[in-house]
Coordinates of N, CA, C and O and ligand atoms in Angstrom, one line a residue:
X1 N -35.0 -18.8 -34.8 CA -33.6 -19.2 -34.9 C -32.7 -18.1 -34.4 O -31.8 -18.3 -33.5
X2 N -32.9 -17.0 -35.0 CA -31.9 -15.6 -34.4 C -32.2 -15.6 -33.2 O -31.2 -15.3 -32.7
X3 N -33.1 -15.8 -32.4 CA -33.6 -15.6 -30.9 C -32.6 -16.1 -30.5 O -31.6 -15.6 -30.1
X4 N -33.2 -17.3 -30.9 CA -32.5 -19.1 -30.2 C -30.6 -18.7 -30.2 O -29.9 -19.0 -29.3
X5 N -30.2 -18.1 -31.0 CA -28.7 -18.0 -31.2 C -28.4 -16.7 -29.7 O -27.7 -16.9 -28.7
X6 N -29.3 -15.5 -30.1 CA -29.1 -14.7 -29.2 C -29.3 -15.2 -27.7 O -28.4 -15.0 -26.9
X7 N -30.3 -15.8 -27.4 CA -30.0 -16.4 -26.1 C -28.5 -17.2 -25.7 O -27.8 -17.1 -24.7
X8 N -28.4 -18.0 -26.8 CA -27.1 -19.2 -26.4 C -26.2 -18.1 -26.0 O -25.6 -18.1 -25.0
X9 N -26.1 -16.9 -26.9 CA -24.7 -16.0 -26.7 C -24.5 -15.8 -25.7 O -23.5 -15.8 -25.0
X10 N -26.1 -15.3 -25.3 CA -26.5 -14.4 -23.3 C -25.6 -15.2 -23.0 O -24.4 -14.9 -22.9
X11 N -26.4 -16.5 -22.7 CA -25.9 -17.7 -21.5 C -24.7 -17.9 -21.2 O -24.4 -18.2 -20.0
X12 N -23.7 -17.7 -22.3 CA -22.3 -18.3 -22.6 C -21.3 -17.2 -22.0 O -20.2 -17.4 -21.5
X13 N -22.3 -15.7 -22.3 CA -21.7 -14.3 -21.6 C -21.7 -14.5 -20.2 O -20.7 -14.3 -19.5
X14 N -22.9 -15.1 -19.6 CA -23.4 -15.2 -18.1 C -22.6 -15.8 -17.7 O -21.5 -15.3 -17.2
X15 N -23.0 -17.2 -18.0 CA -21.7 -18.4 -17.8 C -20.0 -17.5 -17.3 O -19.5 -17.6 -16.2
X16 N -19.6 -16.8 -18.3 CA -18.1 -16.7 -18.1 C -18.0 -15.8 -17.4 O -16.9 -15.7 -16.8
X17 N -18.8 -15.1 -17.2 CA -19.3 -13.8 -16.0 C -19.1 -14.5 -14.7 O -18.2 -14.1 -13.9
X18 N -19.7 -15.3 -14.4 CA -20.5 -15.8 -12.5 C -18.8 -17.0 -13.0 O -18.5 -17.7 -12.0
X19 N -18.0 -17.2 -14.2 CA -17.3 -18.2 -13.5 C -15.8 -17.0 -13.1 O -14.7 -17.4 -12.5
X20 N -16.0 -16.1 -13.5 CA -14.5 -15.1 -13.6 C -15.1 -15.1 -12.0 O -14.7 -15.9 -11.1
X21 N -16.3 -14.0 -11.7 CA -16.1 -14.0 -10.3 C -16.2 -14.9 -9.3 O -16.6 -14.3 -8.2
X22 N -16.1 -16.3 -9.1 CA -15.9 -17.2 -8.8 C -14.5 -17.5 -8.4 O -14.1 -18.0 -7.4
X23 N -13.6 -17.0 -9.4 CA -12.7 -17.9 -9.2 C -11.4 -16.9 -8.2 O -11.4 -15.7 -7.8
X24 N -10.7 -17.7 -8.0 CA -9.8 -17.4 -6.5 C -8.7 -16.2 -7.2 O -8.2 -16.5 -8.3
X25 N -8.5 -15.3 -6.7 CA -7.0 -14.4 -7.2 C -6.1 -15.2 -7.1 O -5.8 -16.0 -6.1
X26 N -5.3 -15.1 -8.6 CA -4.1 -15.2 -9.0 C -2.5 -15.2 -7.5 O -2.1 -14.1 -7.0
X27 N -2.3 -15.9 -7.3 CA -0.9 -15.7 -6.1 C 0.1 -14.5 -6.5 O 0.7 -14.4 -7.6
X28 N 0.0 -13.8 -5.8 CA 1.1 -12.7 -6.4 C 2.2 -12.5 -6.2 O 2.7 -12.6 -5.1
X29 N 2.8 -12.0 -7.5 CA 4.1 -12.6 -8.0 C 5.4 -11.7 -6.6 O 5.2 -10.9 -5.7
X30 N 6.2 -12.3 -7.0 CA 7.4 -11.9 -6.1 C 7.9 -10.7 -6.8 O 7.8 -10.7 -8.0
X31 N 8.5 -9.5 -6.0 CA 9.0 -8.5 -6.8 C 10.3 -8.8 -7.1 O 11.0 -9.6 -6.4
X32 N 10.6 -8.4 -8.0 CA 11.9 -9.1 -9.0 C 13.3 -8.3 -8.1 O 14.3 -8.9 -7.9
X33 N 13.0 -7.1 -7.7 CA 14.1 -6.7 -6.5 C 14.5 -7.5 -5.4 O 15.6 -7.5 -4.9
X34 N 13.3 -8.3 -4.9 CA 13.3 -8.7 -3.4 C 14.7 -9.6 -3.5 O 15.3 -9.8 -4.5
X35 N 15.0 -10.0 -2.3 CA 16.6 -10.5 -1.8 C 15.5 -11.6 -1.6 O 14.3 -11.7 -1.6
X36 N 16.9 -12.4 -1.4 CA 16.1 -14.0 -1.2 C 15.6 -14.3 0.3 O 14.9 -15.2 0.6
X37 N 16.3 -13.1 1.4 CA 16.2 -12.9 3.1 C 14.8 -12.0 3.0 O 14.2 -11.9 4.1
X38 N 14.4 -11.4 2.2 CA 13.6 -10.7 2.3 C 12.1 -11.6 1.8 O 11.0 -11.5 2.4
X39 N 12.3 -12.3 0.8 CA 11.2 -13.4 0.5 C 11.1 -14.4 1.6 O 10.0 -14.8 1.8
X40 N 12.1 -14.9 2.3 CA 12.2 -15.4 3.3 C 11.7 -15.1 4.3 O 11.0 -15.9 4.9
X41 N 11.7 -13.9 4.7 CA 11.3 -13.4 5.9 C 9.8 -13.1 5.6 O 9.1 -13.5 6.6
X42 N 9.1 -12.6 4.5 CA 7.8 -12.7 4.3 C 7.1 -14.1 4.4 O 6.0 -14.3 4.8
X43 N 7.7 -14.8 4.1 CA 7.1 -16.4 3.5 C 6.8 -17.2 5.3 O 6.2 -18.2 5.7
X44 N 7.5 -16.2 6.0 CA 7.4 -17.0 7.2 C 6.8 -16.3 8.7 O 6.9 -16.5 9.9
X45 N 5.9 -15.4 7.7 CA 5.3 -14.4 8.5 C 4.1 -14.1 7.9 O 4.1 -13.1 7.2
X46 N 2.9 -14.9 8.2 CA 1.7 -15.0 7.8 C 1.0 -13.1 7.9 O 0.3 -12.6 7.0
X47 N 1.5 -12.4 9.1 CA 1.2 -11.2 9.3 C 2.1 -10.1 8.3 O 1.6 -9.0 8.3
X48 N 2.9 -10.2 7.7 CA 3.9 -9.8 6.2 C 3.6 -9.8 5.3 O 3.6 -8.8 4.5
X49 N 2.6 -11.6 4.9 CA 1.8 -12.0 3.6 C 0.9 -11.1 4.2 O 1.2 -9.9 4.0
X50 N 0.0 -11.1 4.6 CA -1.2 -10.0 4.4 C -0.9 -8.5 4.3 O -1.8 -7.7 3.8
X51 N 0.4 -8.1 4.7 CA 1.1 -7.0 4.3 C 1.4 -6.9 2.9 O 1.1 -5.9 2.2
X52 N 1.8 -7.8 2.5 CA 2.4 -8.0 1.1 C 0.9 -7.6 0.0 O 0.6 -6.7 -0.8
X53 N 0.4 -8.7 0.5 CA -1.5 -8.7 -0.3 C -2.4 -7.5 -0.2 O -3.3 -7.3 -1.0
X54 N -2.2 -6.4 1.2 CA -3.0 -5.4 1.1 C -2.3 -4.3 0.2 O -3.1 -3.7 -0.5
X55 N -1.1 -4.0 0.4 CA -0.1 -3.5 -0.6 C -0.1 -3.1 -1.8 O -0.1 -1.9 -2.4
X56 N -0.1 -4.4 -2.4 CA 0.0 -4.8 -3.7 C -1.1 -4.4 -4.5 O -1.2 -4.0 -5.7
X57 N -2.0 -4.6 -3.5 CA -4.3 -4.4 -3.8 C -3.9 -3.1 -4.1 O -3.5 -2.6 -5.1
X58 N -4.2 -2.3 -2.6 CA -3.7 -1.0 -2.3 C -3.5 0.3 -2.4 O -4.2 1.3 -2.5
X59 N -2.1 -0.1 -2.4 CA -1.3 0.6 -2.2 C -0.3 1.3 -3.8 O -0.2 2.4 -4.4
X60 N 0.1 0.2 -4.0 CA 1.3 0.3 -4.8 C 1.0 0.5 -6.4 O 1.9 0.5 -7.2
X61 N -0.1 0.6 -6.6 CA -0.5 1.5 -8.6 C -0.3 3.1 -7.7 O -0.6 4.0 -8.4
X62 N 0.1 3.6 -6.3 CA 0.4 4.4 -6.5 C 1.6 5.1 -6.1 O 2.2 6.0 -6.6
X63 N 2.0 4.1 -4.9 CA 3.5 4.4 -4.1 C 4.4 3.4 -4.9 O 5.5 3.0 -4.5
X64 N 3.9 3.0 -6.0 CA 5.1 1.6 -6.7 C 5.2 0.5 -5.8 O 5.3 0.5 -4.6
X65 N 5.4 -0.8 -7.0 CA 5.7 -1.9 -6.4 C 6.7 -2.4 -5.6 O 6.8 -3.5 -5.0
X66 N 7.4 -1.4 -5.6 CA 8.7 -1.7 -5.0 C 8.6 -1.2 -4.0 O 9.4 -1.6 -3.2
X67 N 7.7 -0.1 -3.4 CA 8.0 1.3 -2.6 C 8.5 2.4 -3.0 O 8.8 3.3 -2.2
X68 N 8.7 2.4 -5.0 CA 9.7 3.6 -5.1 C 9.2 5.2 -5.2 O 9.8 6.3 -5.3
X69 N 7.7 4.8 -5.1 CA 7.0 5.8 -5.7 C 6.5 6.4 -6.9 O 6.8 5.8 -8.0
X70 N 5.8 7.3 -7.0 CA 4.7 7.3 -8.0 C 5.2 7.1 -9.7 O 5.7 8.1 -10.2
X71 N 5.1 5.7 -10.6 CA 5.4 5.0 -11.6 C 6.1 6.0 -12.6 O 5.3 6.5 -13.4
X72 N 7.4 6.2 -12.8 CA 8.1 7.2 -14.1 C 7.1 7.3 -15.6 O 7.3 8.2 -16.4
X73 N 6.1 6.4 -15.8 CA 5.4 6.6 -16.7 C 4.2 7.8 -16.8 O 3.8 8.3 -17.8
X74 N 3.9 8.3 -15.3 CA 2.6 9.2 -15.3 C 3.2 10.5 -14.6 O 2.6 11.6 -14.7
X75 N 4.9 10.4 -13.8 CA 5.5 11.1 -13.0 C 5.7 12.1 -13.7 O 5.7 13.1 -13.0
X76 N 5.9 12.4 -15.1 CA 5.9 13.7 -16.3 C 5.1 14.2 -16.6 O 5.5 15.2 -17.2
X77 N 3.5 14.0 -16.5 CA 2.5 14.3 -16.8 C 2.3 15.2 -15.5 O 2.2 16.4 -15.7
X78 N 2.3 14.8 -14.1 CA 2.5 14.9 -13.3 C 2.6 16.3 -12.8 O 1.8 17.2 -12.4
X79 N 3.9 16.2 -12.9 CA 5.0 17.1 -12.8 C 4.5 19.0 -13.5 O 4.6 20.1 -13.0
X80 N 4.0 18.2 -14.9 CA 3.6 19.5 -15.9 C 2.3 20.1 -15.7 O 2.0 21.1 -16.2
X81 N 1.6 19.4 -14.9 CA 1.1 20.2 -14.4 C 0.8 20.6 -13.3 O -0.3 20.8 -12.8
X82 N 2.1 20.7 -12.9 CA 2.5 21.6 -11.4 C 2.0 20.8 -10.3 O 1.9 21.6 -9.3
X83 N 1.8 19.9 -10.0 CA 1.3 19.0 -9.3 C 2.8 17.8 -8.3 O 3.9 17.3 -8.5
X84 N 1.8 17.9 -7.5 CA 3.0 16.2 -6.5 C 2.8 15.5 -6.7 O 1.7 15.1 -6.5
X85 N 3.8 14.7 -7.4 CA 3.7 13.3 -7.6 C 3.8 12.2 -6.0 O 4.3 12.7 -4.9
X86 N 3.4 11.2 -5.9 CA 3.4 10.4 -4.9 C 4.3 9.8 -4.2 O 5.0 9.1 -4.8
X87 N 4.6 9.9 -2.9 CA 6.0 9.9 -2.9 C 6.2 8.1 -2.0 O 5.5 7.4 -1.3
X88 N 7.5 8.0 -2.7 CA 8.0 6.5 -2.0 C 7.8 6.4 -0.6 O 7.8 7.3 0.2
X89 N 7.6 5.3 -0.3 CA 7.8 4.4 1.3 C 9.3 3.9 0.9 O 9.9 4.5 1.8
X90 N 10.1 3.4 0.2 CA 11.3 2.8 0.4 C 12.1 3.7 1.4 O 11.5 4.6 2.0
X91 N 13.1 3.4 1.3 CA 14.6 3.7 1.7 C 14.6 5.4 1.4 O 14.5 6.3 2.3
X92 N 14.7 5.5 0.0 CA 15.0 6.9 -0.6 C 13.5 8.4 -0.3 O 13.4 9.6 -0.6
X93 N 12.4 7.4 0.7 CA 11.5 8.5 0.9 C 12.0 8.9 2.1 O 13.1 9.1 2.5
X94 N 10.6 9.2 2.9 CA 10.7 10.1 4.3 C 9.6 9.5 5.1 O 9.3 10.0 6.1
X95 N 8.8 8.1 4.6 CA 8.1 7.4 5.6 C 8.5 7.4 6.9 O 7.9 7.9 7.9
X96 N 10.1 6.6 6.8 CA 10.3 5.8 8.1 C 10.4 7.4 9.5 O 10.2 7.4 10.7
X97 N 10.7 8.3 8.8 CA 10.6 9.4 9.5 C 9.6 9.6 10.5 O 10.1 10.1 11.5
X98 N 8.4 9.3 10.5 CA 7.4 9.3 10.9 C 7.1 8.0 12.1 O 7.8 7.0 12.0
X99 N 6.3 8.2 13.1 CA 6.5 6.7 14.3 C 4.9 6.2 13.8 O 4.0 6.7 13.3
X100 N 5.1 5.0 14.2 CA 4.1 4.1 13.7 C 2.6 4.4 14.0 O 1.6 3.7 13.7
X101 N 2.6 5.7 14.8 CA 1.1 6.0 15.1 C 0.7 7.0 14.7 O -0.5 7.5 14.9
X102 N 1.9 7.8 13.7 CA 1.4 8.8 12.7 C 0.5 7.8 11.6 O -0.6 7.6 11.1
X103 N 2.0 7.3 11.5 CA 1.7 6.1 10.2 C -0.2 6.0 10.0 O -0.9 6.5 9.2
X104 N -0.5 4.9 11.3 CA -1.6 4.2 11.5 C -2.8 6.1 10.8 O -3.5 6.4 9.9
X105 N -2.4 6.7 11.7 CA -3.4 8.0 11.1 C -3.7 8.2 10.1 O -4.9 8.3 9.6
X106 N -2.6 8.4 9.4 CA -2.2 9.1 8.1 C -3.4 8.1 7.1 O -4.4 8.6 6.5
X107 N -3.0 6.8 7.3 CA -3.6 6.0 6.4 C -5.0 5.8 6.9 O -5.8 5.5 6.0
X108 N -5.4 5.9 8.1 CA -6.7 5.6 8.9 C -7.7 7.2 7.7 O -8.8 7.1 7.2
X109 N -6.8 8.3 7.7 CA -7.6 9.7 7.6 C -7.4 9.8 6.2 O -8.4 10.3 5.7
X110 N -6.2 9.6 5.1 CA -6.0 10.2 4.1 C -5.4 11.2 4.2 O -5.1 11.6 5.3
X111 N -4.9 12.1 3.1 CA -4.5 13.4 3.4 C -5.2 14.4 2.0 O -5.1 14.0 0.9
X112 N -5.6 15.6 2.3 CA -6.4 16.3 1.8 C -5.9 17.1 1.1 O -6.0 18.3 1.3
X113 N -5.2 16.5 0.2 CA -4.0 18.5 -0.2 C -4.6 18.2 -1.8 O -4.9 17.2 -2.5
X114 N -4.5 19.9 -2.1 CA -5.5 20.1 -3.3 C -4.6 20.2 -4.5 O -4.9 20.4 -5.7
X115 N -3.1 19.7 -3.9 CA -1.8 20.0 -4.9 C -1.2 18.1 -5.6 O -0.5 17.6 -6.4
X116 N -2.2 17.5 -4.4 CA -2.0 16.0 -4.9 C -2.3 15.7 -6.2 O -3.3 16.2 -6.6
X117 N -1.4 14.9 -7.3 CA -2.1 14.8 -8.4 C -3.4 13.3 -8.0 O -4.5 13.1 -8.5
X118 N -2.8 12.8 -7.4 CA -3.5 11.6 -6.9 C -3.7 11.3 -5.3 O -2.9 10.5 -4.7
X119 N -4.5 11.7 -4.8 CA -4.3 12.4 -3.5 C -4.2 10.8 -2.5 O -4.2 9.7 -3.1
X120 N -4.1 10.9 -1.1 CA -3.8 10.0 -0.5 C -5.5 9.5 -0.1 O -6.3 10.4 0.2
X121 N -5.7 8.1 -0.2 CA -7.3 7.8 0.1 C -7.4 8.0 1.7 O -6.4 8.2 2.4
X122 N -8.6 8.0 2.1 CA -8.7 7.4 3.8 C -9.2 6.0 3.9 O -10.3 5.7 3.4
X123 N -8.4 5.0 4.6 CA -9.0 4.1 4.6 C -9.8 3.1 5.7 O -10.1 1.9 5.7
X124 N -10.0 4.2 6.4 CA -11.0 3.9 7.6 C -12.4 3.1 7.2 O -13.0 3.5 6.2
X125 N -12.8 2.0 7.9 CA -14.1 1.3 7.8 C -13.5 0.7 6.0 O -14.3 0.2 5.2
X126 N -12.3 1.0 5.9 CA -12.3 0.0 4.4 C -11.4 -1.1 4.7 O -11.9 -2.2 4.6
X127 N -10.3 -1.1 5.0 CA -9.2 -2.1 6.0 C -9.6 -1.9 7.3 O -10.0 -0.9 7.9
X128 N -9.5 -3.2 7.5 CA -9.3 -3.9 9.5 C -7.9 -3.1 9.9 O -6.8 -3.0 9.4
X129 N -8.3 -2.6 11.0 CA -6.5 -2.4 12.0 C -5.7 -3.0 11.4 O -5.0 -2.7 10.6
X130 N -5.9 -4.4 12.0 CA -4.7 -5.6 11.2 C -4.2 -5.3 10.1 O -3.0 -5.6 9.9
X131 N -5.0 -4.7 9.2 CA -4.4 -4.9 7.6 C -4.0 -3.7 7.1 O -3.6 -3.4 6.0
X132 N -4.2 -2.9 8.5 CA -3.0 -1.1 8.3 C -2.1 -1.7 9.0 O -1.0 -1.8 8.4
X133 N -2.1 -2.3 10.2 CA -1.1 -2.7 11.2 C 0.4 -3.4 10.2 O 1.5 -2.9 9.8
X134 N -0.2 -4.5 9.9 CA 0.0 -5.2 8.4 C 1.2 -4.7 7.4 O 2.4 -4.8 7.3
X135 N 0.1 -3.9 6.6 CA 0.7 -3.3 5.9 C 1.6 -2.0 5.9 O 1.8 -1.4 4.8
X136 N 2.1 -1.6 7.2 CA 3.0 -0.5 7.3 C 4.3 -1.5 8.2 O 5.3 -0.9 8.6
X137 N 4.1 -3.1 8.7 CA 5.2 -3.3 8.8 C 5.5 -3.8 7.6 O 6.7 -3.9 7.6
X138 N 5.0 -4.3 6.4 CA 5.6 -4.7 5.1 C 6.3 -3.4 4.5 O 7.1 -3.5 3.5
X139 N 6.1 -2.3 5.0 CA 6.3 -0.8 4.1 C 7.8 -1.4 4.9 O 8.7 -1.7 4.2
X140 N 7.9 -1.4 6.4 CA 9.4 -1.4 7.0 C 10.5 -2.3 6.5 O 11.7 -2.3 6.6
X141 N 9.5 -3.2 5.7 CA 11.2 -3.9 5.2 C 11.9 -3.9 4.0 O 12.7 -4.7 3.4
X142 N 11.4 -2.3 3.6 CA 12.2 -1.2 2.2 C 13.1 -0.6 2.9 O 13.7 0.2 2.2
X143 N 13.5 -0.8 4.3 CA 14.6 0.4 4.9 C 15.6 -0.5 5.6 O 15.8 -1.7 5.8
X144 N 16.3 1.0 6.0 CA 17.7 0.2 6.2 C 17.5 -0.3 8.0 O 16.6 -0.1 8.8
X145 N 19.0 -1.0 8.0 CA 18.9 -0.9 9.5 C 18.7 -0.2 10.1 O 17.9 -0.5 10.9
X146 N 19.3 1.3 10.2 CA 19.5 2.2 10.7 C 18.0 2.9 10.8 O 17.6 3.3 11.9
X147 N 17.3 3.1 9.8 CA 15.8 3.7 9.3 C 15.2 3.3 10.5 O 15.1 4.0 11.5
X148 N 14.9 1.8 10.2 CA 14.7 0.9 11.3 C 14.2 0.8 12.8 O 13.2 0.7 13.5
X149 N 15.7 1.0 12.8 CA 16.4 1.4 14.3 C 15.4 2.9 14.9 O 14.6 2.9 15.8
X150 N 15.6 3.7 14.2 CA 15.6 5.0 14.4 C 14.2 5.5 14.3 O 13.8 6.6 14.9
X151 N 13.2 4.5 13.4 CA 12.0 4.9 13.6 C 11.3 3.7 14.4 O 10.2 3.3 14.1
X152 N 11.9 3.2 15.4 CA 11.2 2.2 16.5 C 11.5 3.3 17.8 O 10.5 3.6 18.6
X153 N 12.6 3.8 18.0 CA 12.9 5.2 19.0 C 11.9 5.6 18.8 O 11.1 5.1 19.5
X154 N 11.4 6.3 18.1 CA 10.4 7.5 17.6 C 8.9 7.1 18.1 O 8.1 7.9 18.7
X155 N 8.6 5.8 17.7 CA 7.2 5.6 18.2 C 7.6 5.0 19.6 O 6.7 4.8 20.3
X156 N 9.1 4.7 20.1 CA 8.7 4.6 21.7 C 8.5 5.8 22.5 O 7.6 5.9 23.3
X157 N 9.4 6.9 22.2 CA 9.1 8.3 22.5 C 7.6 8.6 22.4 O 7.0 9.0 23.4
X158 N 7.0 8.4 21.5 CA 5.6 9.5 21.4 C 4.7 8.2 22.0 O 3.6 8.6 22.5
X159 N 4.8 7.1 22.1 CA 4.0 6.0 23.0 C 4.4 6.7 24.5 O 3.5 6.6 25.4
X160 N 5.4 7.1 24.6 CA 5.7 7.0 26.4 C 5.1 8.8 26.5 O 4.6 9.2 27.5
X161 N 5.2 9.8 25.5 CA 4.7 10.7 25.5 C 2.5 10.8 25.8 O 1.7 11.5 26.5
X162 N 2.5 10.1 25.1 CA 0.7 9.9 25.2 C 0.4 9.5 26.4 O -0.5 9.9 27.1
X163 N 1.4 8.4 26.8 CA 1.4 7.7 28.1 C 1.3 8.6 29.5 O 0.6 8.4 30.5
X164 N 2.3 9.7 29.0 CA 2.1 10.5 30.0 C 0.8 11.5 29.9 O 0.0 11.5 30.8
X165 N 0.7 12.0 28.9 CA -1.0 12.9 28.7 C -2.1 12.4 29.3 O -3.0 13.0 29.8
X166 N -1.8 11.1 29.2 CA -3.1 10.0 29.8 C -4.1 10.2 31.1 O -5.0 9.4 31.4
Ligands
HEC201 C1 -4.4 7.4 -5.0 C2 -3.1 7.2 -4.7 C3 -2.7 6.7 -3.4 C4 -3.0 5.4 -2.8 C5 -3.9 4.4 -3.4 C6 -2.3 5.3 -1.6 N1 -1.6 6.5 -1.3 FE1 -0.5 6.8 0.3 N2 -0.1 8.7 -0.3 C7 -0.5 9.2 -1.5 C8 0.0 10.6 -1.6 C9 -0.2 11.5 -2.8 C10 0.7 10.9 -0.5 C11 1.3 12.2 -0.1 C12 0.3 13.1 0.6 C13 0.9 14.5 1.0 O1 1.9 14.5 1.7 O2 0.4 15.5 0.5 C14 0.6 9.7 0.3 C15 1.1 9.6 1.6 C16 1.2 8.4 2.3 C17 1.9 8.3 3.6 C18 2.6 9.4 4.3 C19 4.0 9.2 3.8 C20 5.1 10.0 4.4 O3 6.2 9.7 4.1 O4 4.8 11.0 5.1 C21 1.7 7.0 4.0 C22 2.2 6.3 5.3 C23 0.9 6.3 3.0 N3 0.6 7.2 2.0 C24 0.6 5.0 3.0 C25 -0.3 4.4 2.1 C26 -0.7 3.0 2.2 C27 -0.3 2.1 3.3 C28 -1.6 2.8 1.2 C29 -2.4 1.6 0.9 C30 -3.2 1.0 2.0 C31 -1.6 4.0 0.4 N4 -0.8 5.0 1.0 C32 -2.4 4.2 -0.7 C33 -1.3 8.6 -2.5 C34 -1.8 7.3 -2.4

């Protein structure tokens, strides 16, 4: 009889096991900041949603859901022990700084600094192109116009620069 019970329990463990990994992810939720032009503009840009979805996977338990960077909850711990906290993609960082083929690097290689509290991964052979491509224009629609503006110059310059190296 104890067997017999112990088995049913297995089965019932198994069962709920093979049905959790079965089942499809949860739709993910809208950020409570987003503008309603900015939900908009994702919702109608199948290449944004997959921005949005690699992100959210990702990216953002470390750059924040928003892009603000690394979560005020662990940023004090952080901090005390002399360490860098993770810094935003929004508006208020220094991403858009950068032209889109550092960008593509940065995230292709990681970055190696021994002062990271949570260092930057490499994500090479783990994301498709597409889904860096992807996910650094979803990072672009945390900035301003001007950001924008200013970092589309930047990767035309260093495109027409390579161009010439070529
Ligand atoms: C484990 C935490 C962590 C994860 C996960 C992570 N990053 Fe980072 N990321 C960092 C840290 C830390 C830095 C800063 C590295 C430095 O400058 O020393 C960084 C830097 C960057 C930079 C350069 C930023 C700049 O302004 O120069 C980009 C771009 C970036 N990350 C994009 C991404 C993307 C896209 C993802 C998801 C696909 C991601 N990161 C996932 C920790 C993380």
């Amino acid at each position: 009889m104890r067997l017999q019970v112990v088995l049913f329990v297995t089965f019932i463990v198994l069962l709920g096991s093979a049905c959790s990994s079965n089942s499809t992810p949860a739709p993910l939720s809208i950020q409570p900041t987003d503008s309603p032009e900015r939900i908009a503009e994702i919702a109608a840009s199948p290449s944004l949603q997959i921005g949005e979805q690699v992100y959210m996977r990702q990216c953002a338990h470390c750059h924040g859901y928003g892009g603000e960077g690394q979560p005020p909850s662990s940023t004090r711990n952080t901090l005390s022990l002399g360490m860098n906290t993770v810094p935003p993609h929004n508006a208020t960082g220094h991403t858009w700084q950068h032209p889109d083929q550092l960008l593509l690097e940065v995230v292709n290689a990681g970055i190696q600094n021994p002062l990271d509290h949570f260092p930057m991964p490499s994500f090479e052979g783990k994301l498709p192109d597409e889904e860096i491509t992807a996910v650094i224009e979803y990072i672009k629609l945390w900035w301003t116009d001007d950001q924008r503006d200013s970092q589309q110059l930047l990767t035309e310059r260093r495109a027409e620069t390579e161009a010439r190296l070529d």
